Coordinates of C-alpha atoms and ligand atoms in Angstrom, one line a residue:
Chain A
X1 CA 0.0 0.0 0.0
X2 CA 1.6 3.1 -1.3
X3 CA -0.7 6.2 -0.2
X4 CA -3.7 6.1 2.6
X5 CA -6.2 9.0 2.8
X6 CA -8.0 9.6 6.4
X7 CA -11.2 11.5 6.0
X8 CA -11.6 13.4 9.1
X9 CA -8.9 14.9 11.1
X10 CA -10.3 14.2 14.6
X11 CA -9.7 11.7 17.4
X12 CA -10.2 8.8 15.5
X13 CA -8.5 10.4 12.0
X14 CA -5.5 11.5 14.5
X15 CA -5.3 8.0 16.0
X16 CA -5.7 6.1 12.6
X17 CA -3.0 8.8 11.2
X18 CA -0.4 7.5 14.6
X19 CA -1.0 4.1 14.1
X20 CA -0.6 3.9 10.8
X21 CA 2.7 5.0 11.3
X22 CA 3.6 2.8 14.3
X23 CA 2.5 0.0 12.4
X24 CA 5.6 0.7 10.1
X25 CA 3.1 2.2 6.9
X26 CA 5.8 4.8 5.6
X27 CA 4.1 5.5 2.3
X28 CA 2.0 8.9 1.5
X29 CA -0.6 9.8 4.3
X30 CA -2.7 12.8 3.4
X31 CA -5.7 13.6 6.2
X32 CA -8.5 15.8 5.1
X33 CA -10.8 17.6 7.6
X34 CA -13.5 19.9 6.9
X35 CA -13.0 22.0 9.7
X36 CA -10.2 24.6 10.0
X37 CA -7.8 23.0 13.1
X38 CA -5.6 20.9 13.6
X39 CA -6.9 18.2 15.8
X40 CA -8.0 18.7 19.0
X41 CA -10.4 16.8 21.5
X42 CA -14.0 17.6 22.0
X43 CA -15.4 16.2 25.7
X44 CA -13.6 19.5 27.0
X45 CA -16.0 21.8 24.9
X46 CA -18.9 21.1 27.6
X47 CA -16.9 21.4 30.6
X48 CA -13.6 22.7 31.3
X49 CA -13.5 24.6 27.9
X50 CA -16.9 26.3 28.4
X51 CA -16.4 27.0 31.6
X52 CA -13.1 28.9 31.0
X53 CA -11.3 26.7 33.1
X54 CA -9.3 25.6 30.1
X55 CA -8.4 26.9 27.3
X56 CA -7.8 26.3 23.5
X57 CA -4.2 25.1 23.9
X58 CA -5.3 22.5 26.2
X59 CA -7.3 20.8 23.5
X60 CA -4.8 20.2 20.8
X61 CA -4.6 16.5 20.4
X62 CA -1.2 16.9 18.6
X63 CA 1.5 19.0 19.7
X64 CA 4.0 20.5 16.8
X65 CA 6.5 17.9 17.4
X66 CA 4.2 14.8 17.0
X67 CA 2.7 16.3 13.7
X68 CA 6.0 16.7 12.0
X69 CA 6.6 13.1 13.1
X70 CA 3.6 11.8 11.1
X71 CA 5.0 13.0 7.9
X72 CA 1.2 14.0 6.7
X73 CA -0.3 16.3 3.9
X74 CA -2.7 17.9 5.5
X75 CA -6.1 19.4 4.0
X76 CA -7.9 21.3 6.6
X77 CA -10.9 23.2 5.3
X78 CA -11.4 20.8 2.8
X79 CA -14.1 18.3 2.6
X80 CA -14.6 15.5 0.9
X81 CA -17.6 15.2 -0.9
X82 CA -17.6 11.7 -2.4
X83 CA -15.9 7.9 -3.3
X84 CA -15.3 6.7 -6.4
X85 CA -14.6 3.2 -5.3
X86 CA -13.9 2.3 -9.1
X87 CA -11.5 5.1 -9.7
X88 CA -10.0 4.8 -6.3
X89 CA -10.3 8.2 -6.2
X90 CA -11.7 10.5 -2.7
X91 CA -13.8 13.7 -4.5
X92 CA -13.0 16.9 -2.7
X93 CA -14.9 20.3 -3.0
X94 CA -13.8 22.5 -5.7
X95 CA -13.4 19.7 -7.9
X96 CA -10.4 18.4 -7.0
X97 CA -9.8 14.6 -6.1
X98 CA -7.4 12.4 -4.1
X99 CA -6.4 8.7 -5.0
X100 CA -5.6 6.8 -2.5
X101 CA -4.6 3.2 -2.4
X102 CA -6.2 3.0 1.2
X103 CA -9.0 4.7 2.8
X104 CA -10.0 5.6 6.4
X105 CA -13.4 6.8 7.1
X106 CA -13.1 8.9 10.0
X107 CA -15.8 11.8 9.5
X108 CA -17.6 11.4 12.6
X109 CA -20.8 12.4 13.6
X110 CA -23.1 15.9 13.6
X111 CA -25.6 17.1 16.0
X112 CA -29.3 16.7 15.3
X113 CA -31.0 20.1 14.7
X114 CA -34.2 21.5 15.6
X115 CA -36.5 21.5 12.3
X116 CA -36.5 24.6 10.6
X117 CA -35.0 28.4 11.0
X118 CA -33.6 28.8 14.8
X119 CA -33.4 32.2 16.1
X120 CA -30.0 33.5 16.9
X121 CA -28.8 32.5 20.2
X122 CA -29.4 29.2 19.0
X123 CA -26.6 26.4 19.4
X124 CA -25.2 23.3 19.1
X125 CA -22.7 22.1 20.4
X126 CA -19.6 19.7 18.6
X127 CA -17.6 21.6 17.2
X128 CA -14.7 24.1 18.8
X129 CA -16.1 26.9 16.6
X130 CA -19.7 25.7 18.4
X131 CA -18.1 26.1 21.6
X132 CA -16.5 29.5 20.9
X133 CA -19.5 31.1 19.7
X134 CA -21.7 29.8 22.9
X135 CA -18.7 31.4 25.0
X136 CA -19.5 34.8 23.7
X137 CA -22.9 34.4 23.9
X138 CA -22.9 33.6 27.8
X139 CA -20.2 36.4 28.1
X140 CA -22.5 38.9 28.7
X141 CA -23.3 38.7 32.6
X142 CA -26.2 36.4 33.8
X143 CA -28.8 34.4 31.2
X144 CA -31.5 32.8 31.4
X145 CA -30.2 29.4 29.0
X146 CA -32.4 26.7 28.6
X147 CA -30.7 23.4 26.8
X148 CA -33.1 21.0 24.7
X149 CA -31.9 17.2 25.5
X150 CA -31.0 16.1 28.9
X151 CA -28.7 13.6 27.8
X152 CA -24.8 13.6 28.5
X153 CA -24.2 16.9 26.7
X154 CA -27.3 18.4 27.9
X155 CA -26.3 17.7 31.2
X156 CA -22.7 19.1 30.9
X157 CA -23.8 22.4 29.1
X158 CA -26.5 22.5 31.9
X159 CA -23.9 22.0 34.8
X160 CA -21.5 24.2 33.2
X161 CA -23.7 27.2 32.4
X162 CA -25.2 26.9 36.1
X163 CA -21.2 27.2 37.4
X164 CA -21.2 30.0 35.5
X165 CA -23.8 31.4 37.3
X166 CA -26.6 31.5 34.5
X167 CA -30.4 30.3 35.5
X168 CA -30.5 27.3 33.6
X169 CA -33.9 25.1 32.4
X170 CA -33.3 21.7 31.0
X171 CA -36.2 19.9 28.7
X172 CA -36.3 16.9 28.1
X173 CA -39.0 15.2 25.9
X174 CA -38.5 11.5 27.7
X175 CA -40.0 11.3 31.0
X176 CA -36.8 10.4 32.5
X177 CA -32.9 11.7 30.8
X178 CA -30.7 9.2 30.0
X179 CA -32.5 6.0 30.6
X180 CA -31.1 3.7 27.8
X181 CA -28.0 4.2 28.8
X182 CA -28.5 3.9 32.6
X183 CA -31.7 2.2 32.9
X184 CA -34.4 3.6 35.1
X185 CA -33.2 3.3 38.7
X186 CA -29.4 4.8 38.1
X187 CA -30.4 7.6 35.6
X188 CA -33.2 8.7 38.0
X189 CA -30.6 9.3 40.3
X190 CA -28.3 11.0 38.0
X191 CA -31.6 13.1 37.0
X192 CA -31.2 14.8 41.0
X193 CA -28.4 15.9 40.3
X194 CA -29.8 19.3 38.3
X195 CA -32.0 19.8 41.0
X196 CA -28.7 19.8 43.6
X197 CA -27.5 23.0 41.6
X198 CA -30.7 24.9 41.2
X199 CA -31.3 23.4 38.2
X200 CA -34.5 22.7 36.7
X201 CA -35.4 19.7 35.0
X202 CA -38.7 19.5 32.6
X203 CA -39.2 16.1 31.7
X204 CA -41.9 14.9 29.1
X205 CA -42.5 17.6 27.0
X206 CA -40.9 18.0 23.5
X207 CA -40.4 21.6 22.4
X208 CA -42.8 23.0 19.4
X209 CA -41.1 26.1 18.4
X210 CA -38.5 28.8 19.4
X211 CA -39.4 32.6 19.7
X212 CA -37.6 35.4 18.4
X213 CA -37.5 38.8 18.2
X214 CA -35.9 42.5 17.5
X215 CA -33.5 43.2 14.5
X216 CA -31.6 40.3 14.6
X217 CA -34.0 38.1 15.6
X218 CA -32.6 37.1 18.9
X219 CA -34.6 34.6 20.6
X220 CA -36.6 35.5 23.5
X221 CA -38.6 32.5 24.4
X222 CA -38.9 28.4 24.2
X223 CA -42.5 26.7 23.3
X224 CA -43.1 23.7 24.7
X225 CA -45.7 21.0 23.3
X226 CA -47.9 21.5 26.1
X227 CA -48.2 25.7 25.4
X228 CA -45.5 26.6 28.4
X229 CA -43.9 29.7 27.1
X230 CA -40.1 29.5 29.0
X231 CA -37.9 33.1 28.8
X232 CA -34.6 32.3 27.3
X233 CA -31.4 34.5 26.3
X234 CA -29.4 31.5 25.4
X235 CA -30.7 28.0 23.9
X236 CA -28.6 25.3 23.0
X237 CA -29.9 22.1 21.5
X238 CA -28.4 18.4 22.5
X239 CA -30.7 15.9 21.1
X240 CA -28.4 13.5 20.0
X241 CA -25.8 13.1 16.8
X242 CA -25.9 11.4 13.4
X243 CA -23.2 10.0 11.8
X244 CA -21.4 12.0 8.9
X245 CA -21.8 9.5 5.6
X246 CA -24.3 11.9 3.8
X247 CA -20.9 12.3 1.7
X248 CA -20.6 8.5 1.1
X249 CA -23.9 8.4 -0.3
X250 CA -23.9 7.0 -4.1
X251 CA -20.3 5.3 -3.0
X252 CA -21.5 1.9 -2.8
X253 CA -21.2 1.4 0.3
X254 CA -23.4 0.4 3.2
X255 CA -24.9 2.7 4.9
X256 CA -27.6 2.3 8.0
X257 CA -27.1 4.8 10.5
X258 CA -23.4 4.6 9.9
X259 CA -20.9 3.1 7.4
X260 CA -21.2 -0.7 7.8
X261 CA -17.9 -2.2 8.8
X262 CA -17.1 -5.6 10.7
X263 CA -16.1 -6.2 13.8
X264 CA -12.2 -4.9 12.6
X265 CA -13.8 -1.7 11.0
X266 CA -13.5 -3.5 7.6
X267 CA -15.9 -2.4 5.3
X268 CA -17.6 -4.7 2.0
X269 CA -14.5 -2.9 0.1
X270 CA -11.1 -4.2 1.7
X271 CA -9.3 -1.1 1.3
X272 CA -11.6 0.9 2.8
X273 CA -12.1 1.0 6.7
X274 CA -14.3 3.1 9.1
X275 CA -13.5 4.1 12.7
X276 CA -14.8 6.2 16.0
X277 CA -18.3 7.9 16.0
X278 CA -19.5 7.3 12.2
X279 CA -18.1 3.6 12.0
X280 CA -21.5 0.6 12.9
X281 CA -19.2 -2.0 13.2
X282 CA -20.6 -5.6 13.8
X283 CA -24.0 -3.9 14.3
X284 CA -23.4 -1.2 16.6
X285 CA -22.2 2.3 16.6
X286 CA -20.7 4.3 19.7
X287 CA -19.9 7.5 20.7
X288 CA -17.8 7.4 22.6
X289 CA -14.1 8.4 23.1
X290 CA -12.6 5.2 24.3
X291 CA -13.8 3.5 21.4
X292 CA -12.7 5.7 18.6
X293 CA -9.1 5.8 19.8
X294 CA -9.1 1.8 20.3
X295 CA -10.7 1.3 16.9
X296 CA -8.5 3.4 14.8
X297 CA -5.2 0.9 15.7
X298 CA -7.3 -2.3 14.7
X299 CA -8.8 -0.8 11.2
X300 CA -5.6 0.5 10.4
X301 CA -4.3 -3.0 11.3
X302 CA -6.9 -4.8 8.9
X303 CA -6.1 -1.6 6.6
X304 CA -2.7 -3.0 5.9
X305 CA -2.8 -6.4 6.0
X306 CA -6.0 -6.1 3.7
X307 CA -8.5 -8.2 5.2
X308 CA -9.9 -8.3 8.7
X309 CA -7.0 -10.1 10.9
X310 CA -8.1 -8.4 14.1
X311 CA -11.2 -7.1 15.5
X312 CA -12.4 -4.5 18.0
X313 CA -14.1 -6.0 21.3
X314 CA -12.9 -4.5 24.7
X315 CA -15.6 -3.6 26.6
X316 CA -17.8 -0.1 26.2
X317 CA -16.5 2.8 28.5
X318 CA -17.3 6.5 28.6
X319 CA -17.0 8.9 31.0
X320 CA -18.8 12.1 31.8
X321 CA -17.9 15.0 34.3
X322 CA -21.3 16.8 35.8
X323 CA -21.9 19.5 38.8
X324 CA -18.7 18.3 40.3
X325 CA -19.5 14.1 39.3
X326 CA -17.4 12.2 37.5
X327 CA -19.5 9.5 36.4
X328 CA -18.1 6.5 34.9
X329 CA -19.9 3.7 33.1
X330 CA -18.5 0.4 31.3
X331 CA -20.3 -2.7 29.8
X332 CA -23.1 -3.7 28.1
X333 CA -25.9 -3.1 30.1
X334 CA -29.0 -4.9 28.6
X335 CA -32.7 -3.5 29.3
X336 CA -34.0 -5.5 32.6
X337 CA -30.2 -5.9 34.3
X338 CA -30.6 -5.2 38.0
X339 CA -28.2 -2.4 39.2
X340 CA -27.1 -3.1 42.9
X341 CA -25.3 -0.9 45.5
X342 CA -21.9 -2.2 45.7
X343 CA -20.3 1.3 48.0
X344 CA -21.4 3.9 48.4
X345 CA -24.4 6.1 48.7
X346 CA -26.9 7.8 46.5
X347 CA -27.0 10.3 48.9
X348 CA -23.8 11.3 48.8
X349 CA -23.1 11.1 45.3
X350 CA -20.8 8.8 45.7
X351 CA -20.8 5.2 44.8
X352 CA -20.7 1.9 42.7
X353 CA -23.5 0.0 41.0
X354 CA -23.2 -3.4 38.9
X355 CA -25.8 -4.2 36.9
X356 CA -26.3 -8.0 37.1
X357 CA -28.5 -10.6 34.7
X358 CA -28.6 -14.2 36.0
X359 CA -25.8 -13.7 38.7
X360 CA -23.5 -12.0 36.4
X361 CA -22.4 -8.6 36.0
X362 CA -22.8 -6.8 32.4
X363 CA -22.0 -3.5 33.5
X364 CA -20.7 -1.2 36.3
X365 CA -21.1 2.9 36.7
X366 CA -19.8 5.0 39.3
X367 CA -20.3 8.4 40.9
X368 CA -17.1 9.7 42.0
X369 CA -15.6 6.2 43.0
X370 CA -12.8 6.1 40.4
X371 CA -10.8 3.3 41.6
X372 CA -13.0 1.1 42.3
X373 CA -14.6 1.5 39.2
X374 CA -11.5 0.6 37.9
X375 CA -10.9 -2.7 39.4
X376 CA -14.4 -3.7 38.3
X377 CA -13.9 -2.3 35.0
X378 CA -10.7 -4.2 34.2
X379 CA -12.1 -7.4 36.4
X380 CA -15.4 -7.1 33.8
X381 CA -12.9 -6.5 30.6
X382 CA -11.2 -9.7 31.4
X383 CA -14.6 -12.2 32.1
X384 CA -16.2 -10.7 28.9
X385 CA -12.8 -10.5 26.6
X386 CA -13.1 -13.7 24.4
X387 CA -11.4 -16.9 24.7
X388 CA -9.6 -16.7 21.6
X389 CA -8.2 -13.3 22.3
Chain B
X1 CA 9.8 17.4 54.3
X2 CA 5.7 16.1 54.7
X3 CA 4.9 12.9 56.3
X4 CA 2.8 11.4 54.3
X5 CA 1.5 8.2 56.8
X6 CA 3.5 5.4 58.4
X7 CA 5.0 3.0 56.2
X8 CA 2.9 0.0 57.7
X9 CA -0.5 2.0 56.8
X10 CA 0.9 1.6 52.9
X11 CA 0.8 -2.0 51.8
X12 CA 2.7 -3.2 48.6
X13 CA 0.6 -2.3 46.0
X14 CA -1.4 1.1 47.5
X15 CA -1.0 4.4 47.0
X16 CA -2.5 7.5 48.8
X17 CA -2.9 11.3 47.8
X18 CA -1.5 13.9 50.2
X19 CA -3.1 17.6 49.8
X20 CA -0.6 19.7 48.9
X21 CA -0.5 22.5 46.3
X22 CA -0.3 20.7 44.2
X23 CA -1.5 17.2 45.4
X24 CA 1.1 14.1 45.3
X25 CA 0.2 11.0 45.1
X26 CA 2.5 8.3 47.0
X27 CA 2.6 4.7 45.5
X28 CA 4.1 1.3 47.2
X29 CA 5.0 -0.9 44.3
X30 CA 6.3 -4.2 45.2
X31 CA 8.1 -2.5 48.4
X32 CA 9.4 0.9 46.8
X33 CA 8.5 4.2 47.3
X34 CA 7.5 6.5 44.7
X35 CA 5.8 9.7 44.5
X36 CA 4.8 11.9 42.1
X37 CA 2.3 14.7 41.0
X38 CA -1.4 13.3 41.4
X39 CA -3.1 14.8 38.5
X40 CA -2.6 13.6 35.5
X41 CA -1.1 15.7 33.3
X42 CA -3.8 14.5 29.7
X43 CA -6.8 16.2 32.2
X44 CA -7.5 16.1 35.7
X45 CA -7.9 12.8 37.6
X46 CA -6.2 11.6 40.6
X47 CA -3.2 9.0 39.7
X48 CA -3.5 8.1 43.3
X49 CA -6.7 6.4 42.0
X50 CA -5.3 4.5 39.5
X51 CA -4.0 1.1 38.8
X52 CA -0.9 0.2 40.3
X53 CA 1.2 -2.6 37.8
X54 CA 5.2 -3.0 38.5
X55 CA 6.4 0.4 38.2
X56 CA 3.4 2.0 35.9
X57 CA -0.1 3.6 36.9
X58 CA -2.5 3.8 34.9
X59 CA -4.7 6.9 34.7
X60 CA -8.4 6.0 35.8
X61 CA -9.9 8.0 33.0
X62 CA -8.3 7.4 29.8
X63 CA -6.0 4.8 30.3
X64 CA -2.0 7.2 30.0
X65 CA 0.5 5.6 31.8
X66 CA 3.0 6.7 33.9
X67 CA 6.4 5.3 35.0
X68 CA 6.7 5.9 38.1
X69 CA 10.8 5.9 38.6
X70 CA 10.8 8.8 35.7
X71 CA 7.0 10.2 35.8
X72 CA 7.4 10.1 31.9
X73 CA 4.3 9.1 30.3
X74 CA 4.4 5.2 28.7
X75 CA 1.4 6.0 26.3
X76 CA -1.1 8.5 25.0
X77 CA -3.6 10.2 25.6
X78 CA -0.6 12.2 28.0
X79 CA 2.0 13.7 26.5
X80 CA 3.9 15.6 29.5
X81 CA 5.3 13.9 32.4
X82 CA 4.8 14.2 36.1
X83 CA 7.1 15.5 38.3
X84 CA 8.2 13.0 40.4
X85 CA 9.5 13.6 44.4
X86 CA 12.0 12.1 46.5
X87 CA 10.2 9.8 49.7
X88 CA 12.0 8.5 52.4
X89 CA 11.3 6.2 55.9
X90 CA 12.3 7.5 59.1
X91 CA 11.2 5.2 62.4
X92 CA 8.6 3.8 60.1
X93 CA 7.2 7.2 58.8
X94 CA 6.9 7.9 55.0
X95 CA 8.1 11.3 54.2
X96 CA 7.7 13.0 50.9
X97 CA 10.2 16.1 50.1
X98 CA 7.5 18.4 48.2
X99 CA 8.8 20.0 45.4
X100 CA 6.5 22.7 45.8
X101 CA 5.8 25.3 43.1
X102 CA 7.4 29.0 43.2
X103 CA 5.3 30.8 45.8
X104 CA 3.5 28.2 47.5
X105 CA 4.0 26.9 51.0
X106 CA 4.2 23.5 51.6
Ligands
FAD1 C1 -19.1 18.4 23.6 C2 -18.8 17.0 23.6 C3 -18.5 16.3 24.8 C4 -18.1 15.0 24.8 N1 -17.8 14.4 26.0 C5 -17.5 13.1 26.0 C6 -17.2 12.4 27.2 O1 -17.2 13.0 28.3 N2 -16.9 11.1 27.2 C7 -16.8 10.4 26.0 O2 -16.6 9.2 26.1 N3 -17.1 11.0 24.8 C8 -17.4 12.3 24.8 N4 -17.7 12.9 23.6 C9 -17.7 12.1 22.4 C10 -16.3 12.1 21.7 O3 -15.8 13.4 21.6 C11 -16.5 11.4 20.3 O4 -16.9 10.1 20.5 C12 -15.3 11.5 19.4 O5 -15.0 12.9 19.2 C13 -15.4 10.8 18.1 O6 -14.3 11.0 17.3 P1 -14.4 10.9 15.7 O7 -13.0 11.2 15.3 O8 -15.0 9.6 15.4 O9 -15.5 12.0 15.3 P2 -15.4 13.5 15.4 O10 -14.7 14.0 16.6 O11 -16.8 14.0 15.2 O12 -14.6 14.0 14.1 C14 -15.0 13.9 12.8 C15 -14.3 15.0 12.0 O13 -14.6 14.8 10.6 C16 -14.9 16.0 10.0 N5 -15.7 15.7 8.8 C17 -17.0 15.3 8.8 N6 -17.4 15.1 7.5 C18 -16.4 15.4 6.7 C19 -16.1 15.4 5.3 N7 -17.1 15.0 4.4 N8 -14.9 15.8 4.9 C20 -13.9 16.1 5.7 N9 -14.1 16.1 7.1 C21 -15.3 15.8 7.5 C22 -15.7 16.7 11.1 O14 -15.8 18.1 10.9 C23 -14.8 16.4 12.3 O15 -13.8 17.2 12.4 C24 -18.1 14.2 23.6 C25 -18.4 14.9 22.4 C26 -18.7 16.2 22.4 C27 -19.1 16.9 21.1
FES2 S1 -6.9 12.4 32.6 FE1 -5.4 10.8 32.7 S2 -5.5 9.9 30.8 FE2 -7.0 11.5 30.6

């Protein structure tokens, strides 16, 4: 293999990009990316980053040293529009194209939008340029911000506008946040955790439309399904992602909420592999951070050898940092597991759950308990990892 | 010099944070001492919480590991190392000699 593009120059692009050369690859490696930076990581954009606790430095994935050492042609601003699998040829916009003997789908995913025009003061919230412009818009002393989707973002804008000392509202449409993931019993207790930092927390209503007014058409008010009317200065929408593969549409490949890879990130085409946040390989997508760095060394793997010689099955982690909680979650936690109190107390914030299904444990989560978390996590990763590993 | 606890409170294998500015976390691995800067230098957890193999931890939020003897980082997601501090036993006591940062007391 003589050249490899990466589409997407993110966590997984960076990691796919670093393991390619570890894995002794030495031939040309051009990265494309749609957005204007130079990697850098995103679970800092709703906390530390919005917050002002850290700042933009902090977030380069890459420092100058490590990107020399890769040896890569970079395209930043750039983004690729199409794959002509025949031609073996990456389509860029403005007409240009890329062949490439290799291919690494790395373009992530996108937030969901509300339908229709959104009054400014409206945002989203993936990208650092997202992250920037809410910044300025909470800059101006004390808002009234209410966030759309009470799921792990939701909650981390929420927690981080409160620290900032806005009045913060949180919809949510389900009557409980973040019960898929959690399950009912441990996401209603991450659900108090708003209320601990005089936030509030409006579950089971969906929101019809956003008011706004004046000049610029500032928005001035959220309407819920149920008529409410709630004042707002700041809205920002989390209501979940969708993978980037509108691109990849017309390529040939599979596509079903995701590009269609196996269990090594190999997709129908050999050459061609898919890793992090837009990658459903064997059936299931994540979003998660863990995952997209340990996928990109096992597609790239597959990459070279060209066919799938290793796959991708350590166990699910993710992390999230909320109103002073670090809550950590690993496994696969399958509707009707029963969580038990291992330490710990709700009360307190403080403590460890397994979820258990005939006498085994599927999953763990913890609230502020890091180390034991850990021991679970690695005593879980080692009953589940299988025998032929 | 800060005592940190006495050496039999420390078990081969267990570390424990002491609340300086900034916090150092002291490790027992296999029967040495160690001690270095608690937070992890990739974001902000406590190393003191993390898993303790040979002469590496490993971070309890993303997985960077540190070698103790050096406080150079074994593997990504850190790139910067910890400082690491010299520890010593007196009459069964673990000290730790803080290098603390310009300006602060310790
Ligand atoms: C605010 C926020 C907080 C998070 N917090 C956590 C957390 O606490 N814990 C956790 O586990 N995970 C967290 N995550 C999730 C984690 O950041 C993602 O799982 C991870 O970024 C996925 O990496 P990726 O490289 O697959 O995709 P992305 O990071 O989305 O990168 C894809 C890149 O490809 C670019 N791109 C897309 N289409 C094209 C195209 N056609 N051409 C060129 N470039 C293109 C995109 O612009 C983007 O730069 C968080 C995410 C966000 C947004
Ligand atoms: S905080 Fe230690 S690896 Fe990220």
């Amino acid at each position: 293999m003589k050249s490899v593009a990466v589409i997407g120059a993110s966590l997984a692009g960076l990691y796919a990009a670093r393991a390619l050369r570890a894995q002794g690859f030495d031939g040309r490696l051009v990265i494309v990316g749609d957005e204007r930076h130079r990697p850098y990581d995103r679970p800092p954009l709703s906390k530390d980053f919005l917050t002002g606790a850290s700042g933009q430095e902090q977030l380069a994935l890459a420092d100058a040293e490590e990107i020399a050492e890769l040896d890569a042609e970079w395209l930043l601003g750039t983004r690729a529009t199409g794959l002509d699998t025949a031609a073996g040829a990456v389509l860029l916009d403005g007409g240009r194209s890329l062949s490439a003997d290799g291919v690494v789908l790395a373009t992530g995913a996108a937030p969901r939008r509300l339908p229709g025009e959104v009054p400014t003061g409206t945002h989203t919230l993936r990208t650092l340029d997202d992250a920037q412009a809410l910044r300025a818009d909470l800059a101006g002393g004390a808002r009234r911000v209410v966030v759309i989707g009470a799921g792990f973002i939701g909650a981390e804008v929420a927690s981080s506008c409160a620290a900032l000392g806005h009045e913060v509202t949180v919809v949510e449409a389900a009557p409980l946040p973040l019960v898929p993931q959690l399950g009912e019993e441990m996401a209603r207790i991450c659900a108090t955790l708003h209320a601990d930092h005089k936030v509030t927390l409006l579950t089971g209503t969906g929101v019809s439309r956003l008011h706004g007014a004046g000049a610029d058409g500032r928005v001035t008010a959220v309407e819920l399904s149920d008529g409410r009317l709630l004042g707002a200065d700041v809205v920002v929408v989390g209501i979940g992602v969708r993978p980037h593969t509108a691109w990849l549409e017309g390529s040939g490949l599979p596509l079903d909420d995701g590009v269609v890879c196996d269990a090594g990130g190999v997709t129908p085409l050999p050459h061609v592999v898919a890793v992090g946040d837009v990658a459903r390989a064997a059936g299931s997508r994540a979003e998660h951070w863990t995952s997209a760095t340990e996928q990109a060394a096992v597609a790239v793997r597959n990459l070279l050898a060209g066919s799938t010689v290793a796959t991708h099955r350590s166990l699910p982690y993710f992390w999230s940092d909320q109103y002073g909680v670090r809550i950590q979650f690993a496994g696969r936690r399958a509707p009707g597991d029963t969580p038990r109190l291992v330490e710990g107390s709700p009360d307190d914030r403080s403590f460890l759950a397994c979820y258990e299904r005939d006498g085994r444990t599927t999953a763990v989560l913890a609230l502020n308990r890091p180390r034991p978390f850990m021991r679970l996590r690695r005593e879980l990763a080692r009953a589940t990892r299988p025998a032929t590993a | 010099m800060i005592p940190v606890c006495h050496l039999a409170d420390l078990p081969v294998g267990e570390s424990v944070r002491i609340d300086t500015a900034p916090p150092v976390a002291v490790f027992n691995a296999d029967g040495q001492l160690y001690a270095i800067d608690d937070t992890c230098t990739h974001q902000d957890a406590s190393l003191a919480d993390g898993w303790l193999e040979g002469c590496l931890v490993e971070c309890p939020l993303h997985a960077a590991s540190f070698d103790l003897r050096t406080g150079a980082p074994t593997c990504l997601p850190a790139r910067r190392a910890v400082r690491t501090h010299p520890v010593t036993v007196e009459d069964g006591m673990i000290y730790v000699h803080h290098l603390a940062e310009e300006g602060t007391a310790a």
